[in-house]
C-alpha cells in the first residue's frame, strides 16, 4: 500500500522545485508521501515534522529539509525558523519552516537563502562530477 500524499503543489513548493531542479541531474521523487529532490542521493525534502507522539510533534508542511554545510550548522540551529526533523536529524539533516510559523508569504521568503541551502546540501551528496558541472555552470541562483 503506497503512503498517502502529504503535500500539494502550493506556492512554496513551486518555487522550491524551480530552484532544486536546475541542479545537475536533479530529479523529484515522491517517497513516504513527500517530494524529495535527488541527484543519485537525496539532497532535499519538502515538508517534515519533529519527532514525538501525535500530541507533541509539530508538523511543518511547508518546510525545506537539507544537509547543511557543517560550518553553517551552528548559526542555523540558533535561528528559530529551523527545526530538528524527525528521522533525518541523526544523519545531519535540518529543517527550515518556509512560512516562519505562518507569518511569511511565499513572495517574502529569502529565495536566495533557499538556493544557497540547496546548493550546500547538493554538494554534500552529488559527487565530484556533478559538483564540477554545477561550478562550471555558475552555481545556483534564486527563483
PDB file of C-alpha atoms in Angstrom:
ATOM      1  CA  UNK A   1       0.000   0.000   0.000  1.00  0.00           C
ATOM      2  CA  UNK A   2       1.528   3.346  -1.028  1.00  0.00           C
ATOM      3  CA  UNK A   3       1.969   6.087   1.532  1.00  0.00           C
ATOM      4  CA  UNK A   4      -0.712   8.812   1.283  1.00  0.00           C
ATOM      5  CA  UNK A   5       0.447  12.097  -0.232  1.00  0.00           C
ATOM      6  CA  UNK A   6       1.145  14.676   2.456  1.00  0.00           C
ATOM      7  CA  UNK A   7       1.558  17.727   0.211  1.00  0.00           C
ATOM      8  CA  UNK A   8       0.020  19.699  -2.624  1.00  0.00           C
ATOM      9  CA  UNK A   9       1.589  21.997  -5.196  1.00  0.00           C
ATOM     10  CA  UNK A  10       1.450  25.091  -3.025  1.00  0.00           C
ATOM     11  CA  UNK A  11       3.385  28.268  -3.960  1.00  0.00           C
ATOM     12  CA  UNK A  12       6.302  27.388  -1.654  1.00  0.00           C
ATOM     13  CA  UNK A  13       6.800  24.003  -3.322  1.00  0.00           C
ATOM     14  CA  UNK A  14       6.515  25.509  -6.809  1.00  0.00           C
ATOM     15  CA  UNK A  15       9.351  27.967  -6.051  1.00  0.00           C
ATOM     16  CA  UNK A  16      11.448  25.344  -4.257  1.00  0.00           C
ATOM     17  CA  UNK A  17      11.030  22.881  -7.130  1.00  0.00           C
ATOM     18  CA  UNK A  18      12.224  25.515  -9.603  1.00  0.00           C
ATOM     19  CA  UNK A  19      15.438  26.018  -7.607  1.00  0.00           C
ATOM     20  CA  UNK A  20      16.130  22.354  -6.897  1.00  0.00           C
ATOM     21  CA  UNK A  21      15.605  21.057 -10.407  1.00  0.00           C
ATOM     22  CA  UNK A  22      18.161  23.363 -12.045  1.00  0.00           C
ATOM     23  CA  UNK A  23      20.958  21.489 -10.270  1.00  0.00           C
ATOM     24  CA  UNK A  24      22.793  18.974 -12.494  1.00  0.00           C
ATOM     25  CA  UNK A  25      20.907  15.655 -12.804  1.00  0.00           C
ATOM     26  CA  UNK A  26      18.413  16.707 -10.114  1.00  0.00           C
ATOM     27  CA  UNK A  27      15.058  14.990 -10.180  1.00  0.00           C
ATOM     28  CA  UNK A  28      11.997  14.983  -7.995  1.00  0.00           C
ATOM     29  CA  UNK A  29      10.767  11.756  -6.482  1.00  0.00           C
ATOM     30  CA  UNK A  30       7.923  11.180  -4.070  1.00  0.00           C
ATOM     31  CA  UNK A  31       8.755   8.922  -1.146  1.00  0.00           C
ATOM     32  CA  UNK A  32       6.986   8.478   2.179  1.00  0.00           C
ATOM     33  CA  UNK A  33       4.249  10.800   0.904  1.00  0.00           C
ATOM     34  CA  UNK A  34       6.535  13.789   0.367  1.00  0.00           C
ATOM     35  CA  UNK A  35       8.516  15.160  -2.573  1.00  0.00           C
ATOM     36  CA  UNK A  36      12.245  14.735  -2.364  1.00  0.00           C
ATOM     37  CA  UNK A  37      14.943  16.043  -4.648  1.00  0.00           C
ATOM     38  CA  UNK A  38      17.858  13.833  -5.579  1.00  0.00           C
ATOM     39  CA  UNK A  39      20.935  13.606  -7.733  1.00  0.00           C
ATOM     40  CA  UNK A  40      21.824   9.996  -7.094  1.00  0.00           C
ATOM     41  CA  UNK A  41      21.092  10.551  -3.385  1.00  0.00           C
ATOM     42  CA  UNK A  42      18.537  12.854  -1.789  1.00  0.00           C
ATOM     43  CA  UNK A  43      19.727  16.390  -1.154  1.00  0.00           C
ATOM     44  CA  UNK A  44      16.398  17.956  -0.113  1.00  0.00           C
ATOM     45  CA  UNK A  45      12.896  17.102   1.070  1.00  0.00           C
ATOM     46  CA  UNK A  46       9.746  19.203   1.167  1.00  0.00           C
ATOM     47  CA  UNK A  47       7.771  19.011   4.404  1.00  0.00           C
ATOM     48  CA  UNK A  48       8.504  17.299   7.658  1.00  0.00           C
ATOM     49  CA  UNK A  49       7.866  17.226  11.354  1.00  0.00           C
ATOM     50  CA  UNK A  50       9.573  16.976  14.686  1.00  0.00           C
ATOM     51  CA  UNK A  51       9.701  13.645  16.462  1.00  0.00           C
ATOM     52  CA  UNK A  52       7.154  12.702  19.103  1.00  0.00           C
ATOM     53  CA  UNK A  53       3.658  11.417  19.648  1.00  0.00           C
ATOM     54  CA  UNK A  54       0.747  12.833  17.684  1.00  0.00           C
ATOM     55  CA  UNK A  55       0.098  15.160  20.620  1.00  0.00           C
ATOM     56  CA  UNK A  56       3.656  16.509  20.869  1.00  0.00           C
ATOM     57  CA  UNK A  57       5.085  16.528  17.332  1.00  0.00           C
ATOM     58  CA  UNK A  58       4.967  19.672  15.230  1.00  0.00           C
ATOM     59  CA  UNK A  59       4.217  19.349  11.522  1.00  0.00           C
ATOM     60  CA  UNK A  60       5.887  21.651   9.033  1.00  0.00           C
ATOM     61  CA  UNK A  61       4.080  21.084   5.764  1.00  0.00           C
ATOM     62  CA  UNK A  62       5.855  23.983   4.023  1.00  0.00           C
ATOM     63  CA  UNK A  63       9.412  23.218   5.073  1.00  0.00           C
ATOM     64  CA  UNK A  64      12.729  22.505   3.413  1.00  0.00           C
ATOM     65  CA  UNK A  65      14.885  19.705   4.815  1.00  0.00           C
ATOM     66  CA  UNK A  66      18.567  19.797   3.829  1.00  0.00           C
ATOM     67  CA  UNK A  67      22.019  18.528   4.772  1.00  0.00           C
ATOM     68  CA  UNK A  68      23.766  21.813   5.632  1.00  0.00           C
ATOM     69  CA  UNK A  69      27.439  22.515   5.383  1.00  0.00           C
ATOM     70  CA  UNK A  70      28.857  21.675   8.821  1.00  0.00           C
ATOM     71  CA  UNK A  71      30.390  25.139   9.186  1.00  0.00           C
ATOM     72  CA  UNK A  72      26.901  26.676   8.817  1.00  0.00           C
ATOM     73  CA  UNK A  73      25.133  24.335  11.255  1.00  0.00           C
ATOM     74  CA  UNK A  74      25.748  26.347  14.489  1.00  0.00           C
ATOM     75  CA  UNK A  75      24.222  29.520  13.014  1.00  0.00           C
ATOM     76  CA  UNK A  76      21.280  27.624  11.529  1.00  0.00           C
ATOM     77  CA  UNK A  77      20.398  25.889  14.791  1.00  0.00           C
ATOM     78  CA  UNK A  78      20.302  29.281  16.536  1.00  0.00           C
ATOM     79  CA  UNK A  79      17.746  30.595  14.026  1.00  0.00           C
ATOM     80  CA  UNK A  80      14.163  29.982  15.280  1.00  0.00           C
ATOM     81  CA  UNK A  81      12.943  29.180  11.743  1.00  0.00           C
ATOM     82  CA  UNK A  82      14.978  25.956  11.789  1.00  0.00           C
ATOM     83  CA  UNK A  83      13.951  22.721  13.495  1.00  0.00           C
ATOM     84  CA  UNK A  84      15.259  19.235  14.122  1.00  0.00           C
ATOM     85  CA  UNK A  85      13.406  16.929  11.727  1.00  0.00           C
ATOM     86  CA  UNK A  86      12.187  13.512  12.799  1.00  0.00           C
ATOM     87  CA  UNK A  87      14.097  10.507  11.443  1.00  0.00           C
ATOM     88  CA  UNK A  88      16.613  12.531   9.380  1.00  0.00           C
ATOM     89  CA  UNK A  89      18.268  14.596  12.128  1.00  0.00           C
ATOM     90  CA  UNK A  90      20.615  11.803  13.290  1.00  0.00           C
ATOM     91  CA  UNK A  91      22.076  11.786   9.761  1.00  0.00           C
ATOM     92  CA  UNK A  92      22.783  15.530   9.889  1.00  0.00           C
ATOM     93  CA  UNK A  93      19.615  16.942   8.305  1.00  0.00           C
ATOM     94  CA  UNK A  94      17.982  20.169   9.451  1.00  0.00           C
ATOM     95  CA  UNK A  95      14.570  21.647   8.634  1.00  0.00           C
ATOM     96  CA  UNK A  96      13.592  25.207   7.741  1.00  0.00           C
ATOM     97  CA  UNK A  97       9.991  26.339   8.171  1.00  0.00           C
ATOM     98  CA  UNK A  98       9.490  28.357   4.977  1.00  0.00           C
ATOM     99  CA  UNK A  99       6.409  30.063   6.416  1.00  0.00           C
ATOM    100  CA  UNK A 100       8.144  31.032   9.708  1.00  0.00           C
ATOM    101  CA  UNK A 101       5.133  29.790  11.687  1.00  0.00           C
ATOM    102  CA  UNK A 102       2.650  31.148   9.167  1.00  0.00           C
ATOM    103  CA  UNK A 103       3.930  34.712   9.137  1.00  0.00           C
ATOM    104  CA  UNK A 104       5.865  34.697   5.846  1.00  0.00           C
ATOM    105  CA  UNK A 105       4.052  34.517   2.488  1.00  0.00           C
ATOM    106  CA  UNK A 106       5.872  32.873  -0.461  1.00  0.00           C
ATOM    107  CA  UNK A 107       6.938  36.173  -2.029  1.00  0.00           C
ATOM    108  CA  UNK A 108       8.618  37.276   1.224  1.00  0.00           C
ATOM    109  CA  UNK A 109      10.815  34.169   1.573  1.00  0.00           C
ATOM    110  CA  UNK A 110      14.507  34.791   1.003  1.00  0.00           C
ATOM    111  CA  UNK A 111      14.789  32.514  -2.033  1.00  0.00           C
ATOM    112  CA  UNK A 112      18.498  33.285  -2.391  1.00  0.00           C
ATOM    113  CA  UNK A 113      18.989  31.775   1.072  1.00  0.00           C
ATOM    114  CA  UNK A 114      16.981  28.730  -0.040  1.00  0.00           C
ATOM    115  CA  UNK A 115      19.127  28.403  -3.190  1.00  0.00           C
ATOM    116  CA  UNK A 116      22.260  28.514  -1.031  1.00  0.00           C
ATOM    117  CA  UNK A 117      20.924  25.822   1.330  1.00  0.00           C
ATOM    118  CA  UNK A 118      20.032  23.627  -1.641  1.00  0.00           C
ATOM    119  CA  UNK A 119      23.463  24.222  -3.145  1.00  0.00           C
ATOM    120  CA  UNK A 120      25.256  23.231   0.069  1.00  0.00           C
ATOM    121  CA  UNK A 121      23.128  20.131   0.535  1.00  0.00           C
ATOM    122  CA  UNK A 122      23.538  19.118  -3.105  1.00  0.00           C
ATOM    123  CA  UNK A 123      27.317  19.434  -2.814  1.00  0.00           C
ATOM    124  CA  UNK A 124      27.309  17.035   0.149  1.00  0.00           C
ATOM    125  CA  UNK A 125      25.698  14.176  -1.804  1.00  0.00           C
ATOM    126  CA  UNK A 126      26.004  14.762  -5.555  1.00  0.00           C
ATOM    127  CA  UNK A 127      29.559  13.573  -6.159  1.00  0.00           C
ATOM    128  CA  UNK A 128      32.585  15.260  -7.711  1.00  0.00           C
ATOM    129  CA  UNK A 129      31.475  15.190 -11.340  1.00  0.00           C
ATOM    130  CA  UNK A 130      28.078  16.725 -10.682  1.00  0.00           C
ATOM    131  CA  UNK A 131      29.592  19.383  -8.418  1.00  0.00           C
ATOM    132  CA  UNK A 132      32.135  20.192 -11.145  1.00  0.00           C
ATOM    133  CA  UNK A 133      29.241  20.599 -13.616  1.00  0.00           C
ATOM    134  CA  UNK A 134      27.465  22.854 -11.122  1.00  0.00           C
ATOM    135  CA  UNK A 135      30.571  25.012 -10.704  1.00  0.00           C
ATOM    136  CA  UNK A 136      31.136  25.154 -14.480  1.00  0.00           C
ATOM    137  CA  UNK A 137      27.569  26.400 -14.869  1.00  0.00           C
ATOM    138  CA  UNK A 138      27.998  29.230 -12.358  1.00  0.00           C
ATOM    139  CA  UNK A 139      26.296  27.627  -9.329  1.00  0.00           C
ATOM    140  CA  UNK A 140      22.709  28.189  -8.217  1.00  0.00           C
ATOM    141  CA  UNK A 141      20.557  31.266  -8.396  1.00  0.00           C
ATOM    142  CA  UNK A 142      17.394  32.445  -6.656  1.00  0.00           C
ATOM    143  CA  UNK A 143      13.978  31.890  -8.171  1.00  0.00           C
TER     144      UNK A 143
END
